[in-house]
């Protein structure tokens, strides 16, 4: 009987140790490379389209121009708040998420201007509902024409035992497969460490799917990876490519509250005041079409 209990305890111990530990605070440094297609134009023919995979409208944030851009980012993460600072040749960007205040502030510093906007959880829920309604209306319209397009299936993840070391961590490979409404399948390669993962509210690749995710429509399924994503690469149907690599991770970091304060000197508007006639928000600085525009 004693041997039986010992065996059970050993099995439970192994199962527990196999689970990635949840980190409550961290500082993460990342490098990203984004390649734009030659005819890139947000929302236009062959263009970038909306965030999140682009199937009809959305919020567009453009930094940079044709060709591409490199981006250095630092994420400060705690259970209650997150801050993502990004720097490129085209400007500096900051996103501050305060989960206690249910508020997100986005700051953009480029071409000598300091601008930004903020939104509440209610604002973002309303925008998501509006986008869902627009998609439903489009599906109904296509259905009346005899074109029935099914909603996209959820991501499928294929884990591999292939490994490589990134920023001092032994990482494993995974491939995320997504199927769009037309039945096309995209595959995105991810390298992750199974040692740990971040707690609730971490911005993966940007907002929820992270800043870069919010800006250009990140790979769906990153939040499903059983560990912490250290590197990923994906391409969108329009030819845009993104490659992100973590260069340094400081776990259980002590982060001063002042880190999450919104700096002075920015012209910050409510996201509601930046919506166009169709209810969508367009915010461009240094866009491919020309000069600043907000």
mmCIF file of C-alpha atoms in Angstrom:
data_model
loop_
_atom_site.group_PDB
_atom_site.id
_atom_site.type_symbol
_atom_site.label_atom_id
_atom_site.label_comp_id
_atom_site.label_asym_id
_atom_site.label_seq_id
_atom_site.Cartn_x
_atom_site.Cartn_y
_atom_site.Cartn_z
ATOM 1 C CA UNK A 1 0.000 0.000 0.000
ATOM 2 C CA UNK A 2 2.814 2.397 0.870
ATOM 3 C CA UNK A 3 4.461 1.724 -2.497
ATOM 4 C CA UNK A 4 1.161 2.485 -4.232
ATOM 5 C CA UNK A 5 0.857 5.878 -2.531
ATOM 6 C CA UNK A 6 4.479 6.628 -3.366
ATOM 7 C CA UNK A 7 3.885 5.818 -7.032
ATOM 8 C CA UNK A 8 0.759 8.012 -7.158
ATOM 9 C CA UNK A 9 2.628 10.902 -5.530
ATOM 10 C CA UNK A 10 5.442 10.511 -8.072
ATOM 11 C CA UNK A 11 3.014 10.548 -11.004
ATOM 12 C CA UNK A 12 1.224 13.625 -9.660
ATOM 13 C CA UNK A 13 4.560 15.331 -9.137
ATOM 14 C CA UNK A 14 5.622 14.640 -12.711
ATOM 15 C CA UNK A 15 2.295 15.935 -14.063
ATOM 16 C CA UNK A 16 2.602 19.108 -12.019
ATOM 17 C CA UNK A 17 6.190 19.754 -13.085
ATOM 18 C CA UNK A 18 5.218 19.320 -16.742
ATOM 19 C CA UNK A 19 2.878 22.304 -16.581
ATOM 20 C CA UNK A 20 4.443 25.707 -17.353
ATOM 21 C CA UNK A 21 4.507 27.950 -14.309
ATOM 22 C CA UNK A 22 2.460 31.138 -14.490
ATOM 23 C CA UNK A 23 4.524 34.322 -14.239
ATOM 24 C CA UNK A 24 2.966 37.348 -12.514
ATOM 25 C CA UNK A 25 5.521 39.968 -13.545
ATOM 26 C CA UNK A 26 8.168 40.177 -16.248
ATOM 27 C CA UNK A 27 10.167 42.419 -18.559
ATOM 28 C CA UNK A 28 10.488 41.065 -22.095
ATOM 29 C CA UNK A 29 12.604 42.525 -24.908
ATOM 30 C CA UNK A 30 11.750 41.672 -28.521
ATOM 31 C CA UNK A 31 12.907 42.365 -32.074
ATOM 32 C CA UNK A 32 10.434 42.376 -34.974
ATOM 33 C CA UNK A 33 10.807 42.599 -38.727
ATOM 34 C CA UNK A 34 7.827 43.490 -40.902
ATOM 35 C CA UNK A 35 7.866 43.259 -44.694
ATOM 36 C CA UNK A 36 5.095 45.034 -46.614
ATOM 37 C CA UNK A 37 3.970 44.014 -50.103
ATOM 38 C CA UNK A 38 4.761 46.509 -52.879
ATOM 39 C CA UNK A 39 1.116 47.482 -53.349
ATOM 40 C CA UNK A 40 0.386 47.727 -49.633
ATOM 41 C CA UNK A 41 -2.498 50.096 -48.902
ATOM 42 C CA UNK A 42 -4.651 49.762 -45.752
ATOM 43 C CA UNK A 43 -8.119 48.661 -46.733
ATOM 44 C CA UNK A 44 -7.457 49.075 -50.464
ATOM 45 C CA UNK A 45 -7.107 46.497 -53.233
ATOM 46 C CA UNK A 46 -4.314 44.177 -52.342
ATOM 47 C CA UNK A 47 -3.708 46.249 -49.281
ATOM 48 C CA UNK A 48 -3.232 45.672 -45.633
ATOM 49 C CA UNK A 49 -6.863 45.587 -44.728
ATOM 50 C CA UNK A 50 -8.072 45.585 -41.159
ATOM 51 C CA UNK A 51 -6.435 44.009 -38.164
ATOM 52 C CA UNK A 52 -7.282 40.470 -37.284
ATOM 53 C CA UNK A 53 -7.111 38.918 -40.700
ATOM 54 C CA UNK A 54 -9.122 41.484 -42.622
ATOM 55 C CA UNK A 55 -12.569 40.378 -43.647
ATOM 56 C CA UNK A 56 -14.325 43.649 -43.819
ATOM 57 C CA UNK A 57 -13.368 46.819 -42.037
ATOM 58 C CA UNK A 58 -11.675 47.483 -38.753
ATOM 59 C CA UNK A 59 -9.230 49.769 -37.037
ATOM 60 C CA UNK A 60 -6.066 50.568 -38.960
ATOM 61 C CA UNK A 61 -2.862 51.880 -37.429
ATOM 62 C CA UNK A 62 -0.104 52.418 -39.994
ATOM 63 C CA UNK A 63 3.466 53.231 -39.087
ATOM 64 C CA UNK A 64 6.162 53.173 -41.744
ATOM 65 C CA UNK A 65 5.919 52.873 -45.477
ATOM 66 C CA UNK A 66 6.398 50.528 -48.421
ATOM 67 C CA UNK A 67 9.124 47.938 -48.089
ATOM 68 C CA UNK A 68 9.137 47.220 -44.406
ATOM 69 C CA UNK A 69 10.339 48.178 -40.977
ATOM 70 C CA UNK A 70 12.289 46.867 -38.022
ATOM 71 C CA UNK A 71 10.965 47.260 -34.513
ATOM 72 C CA UNK A 72 12.530 46.964 -31.057
ATOM 73 C CA UNK A 73 10.031 46.460 -28.235
ATOM 74 C CA UNK A 74 10.008 46.118 -24.466
ATOM 75 C CA UNK A 75 7.063 44.692 -22.561
ATOM 76 C CA UNK A 76 6.528 45.468 -18.880
ATOM 77 C CA UNK A 77 3.991 43.044 -17.492
ATOM 78 C CA UNK A 78 2.178 42.677 -14.181
ATOM 79 C CA UNK A 79 -1.146 41.063 -13.354
ATOM 80 C CA UNK A 80 -2.893 44.456 -13.182
ATOM 81 C CA UNK A 81 -1.087 46.434 -15.878
ATOM 82 C CA UNK A 82 1.002 46.081 -19.020
ATOM 83 C CA UNK A 83 3.097 48.470 -21.050
ATOM 84 C CA UNK A 84 4.567 47.859 -24.492
ATOM 85 C CA UNK A 85 7.155 50.316 -25.804
ATOM 86 C CA UNK A 86 8.123 49.988 -29.474
ATOM 87 C CA UNK A 87 10.810 51.885 -31.377
ATOM 88 C CA UNK A 88 11.524 51.942 -35.100
ATOM 89 C CA UNK A 89 12.992 54.312 -37.693
ATOM 90 C CA UNK A 90 9.475 55.659 -38.200
ATOM 91 C CA UNK A 91 8.673 56.581 -34.614
ATOM 92 C CA UNK A 92 7.960 55.430 -31.086
ATOM 93 C CA UNK A 93 4.775 53.685 -29.984
ATOM 94 C CA UNK A 94 3.493 52.858 -26.514
ATOM 95 C CA UNK A 95 0.472 50.915 -25.351
ATOM 96 C CA UNK A 96 -0.512 51.003 -21.678
ATOM 97 C CA UNK A 97 -3.213 48.611 -20.481
ATOM 98 C CA UNK A 98 -4.678 49.190 -17.033
ATOM 99 C CA UNK A 99 -6.851 46.205 -16.188
ATOM 100 C CA UNK A 100 -7.991 47.734 -12.890
ATOM 101 C CA UNK A 101 -9.240 50.886 -14.599
ATOM 102 C CA UNK A 102 -10.399 48.906 -17.675
ATOM 103 C CA UNK A 103 -8.625 51.412 -19.905
ATOM 104 C CA UNK A 104 -6.084 51.172 -22.733
ATOM 105 C CA UNK A 105 -4.000 54.139 -23.898
ATOM 106 C CA UNK A 106 -2.095 54.110 -27.194
ATOM 107 C CA UNK A 107 0.607 56.738 -27.770
ATOM 108 C CA UNK A 108 2.317 57.465 -31.097
ATOM 109 C CA UNK A 109 5.332 59.723 -31.426
ATOM 110 C CA UNK A 110 6.414 60.319 -35.022
ATOM 111 C CA UNK A 111 7.330 63.111 -37.424
ATOM 112 C CA UNK A 112 7.620 65.565 -34.528
ATOM 113 C CA UNK A 113 4.099 64.879 -33.286
ATOM 114 C CA UNK A 114 2.877 63.314 -30.067
ATOM 115 C CA UNK A 115 -0.611 61.936 -30.456
ATOM 116 C CA UNK A 116 -2.678 59.094 -29.095
ATOM 117 C CA UNK A 117 -6.047 57.739 -28.119
ATOM 118 C CA UNK A 118 -7.629 55.819 -25.278
ATOM 119 C CA UNK A 119 -10.453 53.327 -25.045
ATOM 120 C CA UNK A 120 -12.343 51.548 -22.311
ATOM 121 C CA UNK A 121 -13.406 47.919 -22.237
ATOM 122 C CA UNK A 122 -16.918 49.117 -23.113
ATOM 123 C CA UNK A 123 -15.604 51.029 -26.139
ATOM 124 C CA UNK A 124 -13.780 47.987 -27.454
ATOM 125 C CA UNK A 125 -16.734 45.688 -26.802
ATOM 126 C CA UNK A 126 -18.937 48.083 -28.786
ATOM 127 C CA UNK A 127 -16.463 48.122 -31.685
ATOM 128 C CA UNK A 128 -16.257 44.335 -31.719
ATOM 129 C CA UNK A 129 -20.058 44.099 -31.710
ATOM 130 C CA UNK A 130 -20.242 46.575 -34.584
ATOM 131 C CA UNK A 131 -17.692 44.581 -36.583
ATOM 132 C CA UNK A 132 -19.563 41.337 -35.881
ATOM 133 C CA UNK A 133 -22.739 42.984 -37.132
ATOM 134 C CA UNK A 134 -21.002 44.152 -40.311
ATOM 135 C CA UNK A 135 -19.632 40.673 -40.953
ATOM 136 C CA UNK A 136 -23.041 39.120 -40.363
ATOM 137 C CA UNK A 137 -24.613 41.596 -42.804
ATOM 138 C CA UNK A 138 -21.982 40.726 -45.393
ATOM 139 C CA UNK A 139 -22.602 36.994 -44.950
ATOM 140 C CA UNK A 140 -26.355 37.551 -45.326
ATOM 141 C CA UNK A 141 -25.801 39.592 -48.474
ATOM 142 C CA UNK A 142 -23.548 36.934 -49.993
ATOM 143 C CA UNK A 143 -25.994 34.229 -48.913
ATOM 144 C CA UNK A 144 -28.765 35.901 -50.912
ATOM 145 C CA UNK A 145 -26.447 35.690 -53.928
ATOM 146 C CA UNK A 146 -25.978 31.971 -53.329
ATOM 147 C CA UNK A 147 -22.519 32.379 -51.843
ATOM 148 C CA UNK A 148 -22.535 30.740 -48.437
ATOM 149 C CA UNK A 149 -19.274 31.432 -46.585
ATOM 150 C CA UNK A 150 -18.759 29.562 -43.349
ATOM 151 C CA UNK A 151 -17.140 31.280 -40.353
ATOM 152 C CA UNK A 152 -13.404 30.540 -40.106
ATOM 153 C CA UNK A 153 -12.508 27.465 -38.087
ATOM 154 C CA UNK A 154 -10.482 27.805 -34.913
ATOM 155 C CA UNK A 155 -6.702 27.379 -35.107
ATOM 156 C CA UNK A 156 -5.142 23.919 -35.052
ATOM 157 C CA UNK A 157 -1.773 23.517 -33.339
ATOM 158 C CA UNK A 158 0.712 20.783 -34.250
ATOM 159 C CA UNK A 159 3.455 20.416 -31.647
ATOM 160 C CA UNK A 160 6.912 19.150 -32.552
ATOM 161 C CA UNK A 161 9.858 17.829 -30.568
ATOM 162 C CA UNK A 162 12.233 19.925 -32.674
ATOM 163 C CA UNK A 163 14.138 22.332 -30.420
ATOM 164 C CA UNK A 164 16.451 25.321 -30.455
ATOM 165 C CA UNK A 165 17.733 27.782 -27.863
ATOM 166 C CA UNK A 166 16.411 31.351 -27.800
ATOM 167 C CA UNK A 167 17.549 33.956 -25.259
ATOM 168 C CA UNK A 168 18.924 31.183 -23.068
ATOM 169 C CA UNK A 169 15.758 29.047 -23.071
ATOM 170 C CA UNK A 170 15.313 25.647 -24.651
ATOM 171 C CA UNK A 171 12.375 26.121 -26.995
ATOM 172 C CA UNK A 172 10.138 23.746 -28.895
ATOM 173 C CA UNK A 173 8.556 24.199 -32.306
ATOM 174 C CA UNK A 174 4.840 24.374 -33.042
ATOM 175 C CA UNK A 175 2.906 25.059 -36.240
ATOM 176 C CA UNK A 176 -0.401 26.943 -36.080
ATOM 177 C CA UNK A 177 -2.810 26.185 -38.915
ATOM 178 C CA UNK A 178 -5.672 28.580 -39.659
ATOM 179 C CA UNK A 179 -8.397 28.150 -42.259
ATOM 180 C CA UNK A 180 -10.086 31.232 -43.702
ATOM 181 C CA UNK A 181 -13.667 31.614 -44.910
ATOM 182 C CA UNK A 182 -12.672 30.626 -48.428
ATOM 183 C CA UNK A 183 -11.119 27.372 -47.204
ATOM 184 C CA UNK A 184 -7.524 28.477 -47.628
ATOM 185 C CA UNK A 185 -5.043 27.254 -45.015
ATOM 186 C CA UNK A 186 -2.120 29.230 -43.616
ATOM 187 C CA UNK A 187 0.662 27.795 -41.471
ATOM 188 C CA UNK A 188 2.626 29.875 -38.971
ATOM 189 C CA UNK A 189 5.750 28.668 -37.214
ATOM 190 C CA UNK A 190 6.137 29.301 -33.491
ATOM 191 C CA UNK A 191 8.976 28.578 -31.077
ATOM 192 C CA UNK A 192 8.006 28.510 -27.412
ATOM 193 C CA UNK A 193 9.426 27.587 -24.049
ATOM 194 C CA UNK A 194 7.309 25.139 -22.022
ATOM 195 C CA UNK A 195 8.968 26.315 -18.789
ATOM 196 C CA UNK A 196 6.590 29.216 -18.130
ATOM 197 C CA UNK A 197 3.752 31.343 -19.467
ATOM 198 C CA UNK A 198 2.408 34.776 -18.620
ATOM 199 C CA UNK A 199 -0.735 35.321 -16.601
ATOM 200 C CA UNK A 200 -3.938 36.946 -17.801
ATOM 201 C CA UNK A 201 -3.649 40.155 -19.782
ATOM 202 C CA UNK A 202 -0.265 39.654 -21.427
ATOM 203 C CA UNK A 203 -0.163 41.275 -24.876
ATOM 204 C CA UNK A 204 1.112 38.616 -27.250
ATOM 205 C CA UNK A 205 2.763 40.196 -30.261
ATOM 206 C CA UNK A 206 0.819 43.372 -29.116
ATOM 207 C CA UNK A 207 -2.787 43.689 -27.935
ATOM 208 C CA UNK A 208 -4.315 40.459 -26.695
ATOM 209 C CA UNK A 209 -2.732 39.260 -29.804
ATOM 210 C CA UNK A 210 -0.334 42.251 -28.929
ATOM 211 C CA UNK A 211 0.537 45.742 -30.363
ATOM 212 C CA UNK A 212 1.878 44.302 -33.576
ATOM 213 C CA UNK A 213 -1.055 41.987 -33.628
ATOM 214 C CA UNK A 214 -3.441 44.899 -33.335
ATOM 215 C CA UNK A 215 -1.551 46.887 -35.910
ATOM 216 C CA UNK A 216 -1.293 44.429 -38.746
ATOM 217 C CA UNK A 217 -3.417 41.471 -37.743
ATOM 218 C CA UNK A 218 -1.326 38.924 -35.863
ATOM 219 C CA UNK A 219 -1.312 35.172 -36.249
ATOM 220 C CA UNK A 220 -4.435 33.674 -34.741
ATOM 221 C CA UNK A 221 -3.793 31.071 -32.055
ATOM 222 C CA UNK A 222 -0.692 32.467 -30.350
ATOM 223 C CA UNK A 223 -2.631 32.591 -27.086
ATOM 224 C CA UNK A 224 -3.348 28.853 -27.394
ATOM 225 C CA UNK A 225 0.308 27.819 -27.196
ATOM 226 C CA UNK A 226 1.051 25.829 -24.035
ATOM 227 C CA UNK A 227 3.991 27.936 -22.890
ATOM 228 C CA UNK A 228 5.585 31.306 -23.692
ATOM 229 C CA UNK A 229 6.110 32.285 -27.338
ATOM 230 C CA UNK A 230 9.753 33.233 -27.914
ATOM 231 C CA UNK A 231 9.686 33.505 -31.696
ATOM 232 C CA UNK A 232 7.087 33.439 -34.442
ATOM 233 C CA UNK A 233 6.829 34.062 -38.161
ATOM 234 C CA UNK A 234 3.716 34.461 -40.240
ATOM 235 C CA UNK A 235 2.596 35.789 -43.600
ATOM 236 C CA UNK A 236 -0.770 37.252 -44.524
ATOM 237 C CA UNK A 237 -2.493 36.484 -47.829
ATOM 238 C CA UNK A 238 -1.642 39.969 -49.148
ATOM 239 C CA UNK A 239 2.097 39.254 -48.861
ATOM 240 C CA UNK A 240 2.830 40.996 -45.567
ATOM 241 C CA UNK A 241 5.343 39.068 -43.460
ATOM 242 C CA UNK A 242 6.196 39.381 -39.762
ATOM 243 C CA UNK A 243 9.039 37.807 -37.810
ATOM 244 C CA UNK A 244 9.409 38.353 -34.035
ATOM 245 C CA UNK A 245 12.141 37.074 -31.727
ATOM 246 C CA UNK A 246 12.490 37.546 -27.963
ATOM 247 C CA UNK A 247 16.002 38.710 -27.078
ATOM 248 C CA UNK A 248 15.762 38.848 -23.267
ATOM 249 C CA UNK A 249 13.352 37.775 -20.522
ATOM 250 C CA UNK A 250 13.459 38.933 -16.895
ATOM 251 C CA UNK A 251 10.970 36.907 -14.874
ATOM 252 C CA UNK A 252 9.432 37.975 -11.555
ATOM 253 C CA UNK A 253 10.706 41.485 -12.213
ATOM 254 C CA UNK A 254 10.161 44.316 -9.760
ATOM 255 C CA UNK A 255 8.442 47.042 -11.803
ATOM 256 C CA UNK A 256 7.810 50.532 -10.387
ATOM 257 C CA UNK A 257 4.236 51.860 -10.637
ATOM 258 C CA UNK A 258 5.561 54.953 -12.411
ATOM 259 C CA UNK A 259 6.399 52.770 -15.402
ATOM 260 C CA UNK A 260 2.697 52.636 -16.261
ATOM 261 C CA UNK A 261 1.952 56.346 -15.925
ATOM 262 C CA UNK A 262 0.824 58.091 -19.117
ATOM 263 C CA UNK A 263 3.473 60.729 -19.939
ATOM 264 C CA UNK A 264 2.554 64.377 -20.431
ATOM 265 C CA UNK A 265 2.803 66.262 -23.706
ATOM 266 C CA UNK A 266 0.613 63.973 -25.841
ATOM 267 C CA UNK A 267 -2.590 65.018 -27.617
ATOM 268 C CA UNK A 268 -4.756 62.090 -26.512
ATOM 269 C CA UNK A 269 -8.315 61.653 -27.759
ATOM 270 C CA UNK A 270 -11.117 59.297 -26.926
ATOM 271 C CA UNK A 271 -11.320 56.605 -29.569
ATOM 272 C CA UNK A 272 -14.985 57.552 -30.056
ATOM 273 C CA UNK A 273 -13.869 60.939 -31.399
ATOM 274 C CA UNK A 274 -11.720 59.307 -34.070
ATOM 275 C CA UNK A 275 -14.366 57.243 -35.816
ATOM 276 C CA UNK A 276 -15.381 57.912 -39.388
ATOM 277 C CA UNK A 277 -18.844 57.960 -40.882
ATOM 278 C CA UNK A 278 -18.925 54.172 -41.098
ATOM 279 C CA UNK A 279 -18.057 53.856 -37.413
ATOM 280 C CA UNK A 280 -14.502 52.725 -38.034
ATOM 281 C CA UNK A 281 -11.392 54.388 -36.661
ATOM 282 C CA UNK A 282 -8.548 55.383 -38.971
ATOM 283 C CA UNK A 283 -5.321 56.669 -37.455
ATOM 284 C CA UNK A 284 -2.296 57.131 -39.702
ATOM 285 C CA UNK A 285 1.091 58.712 -39.269
ATOM 286 C CA UNK A 286 3.704 58.337 -41.984
ATOM 287 C CA UNK A 287 1.378 56.176 -44.046
ATOM 288 C CA UNK A 288 2.299 54.939 -47.517
ATOM 289 C CA UNK A 289 -0.016 57.499 -49.072
ATOM 290 C CA UNK A 290 1.793 60.558 -47.740
ATOM 291 C CA UNK A 291 2.084 62.738 -44.696
ATOM 292 C CA UNK A 292 0.537 62.668 -41.243
ATOM 293 C CA UNK A 293 -3.191 62.343 -40.954
ATOM 294 C CA UNK A 294 -5.351 61.975 -37.880
#
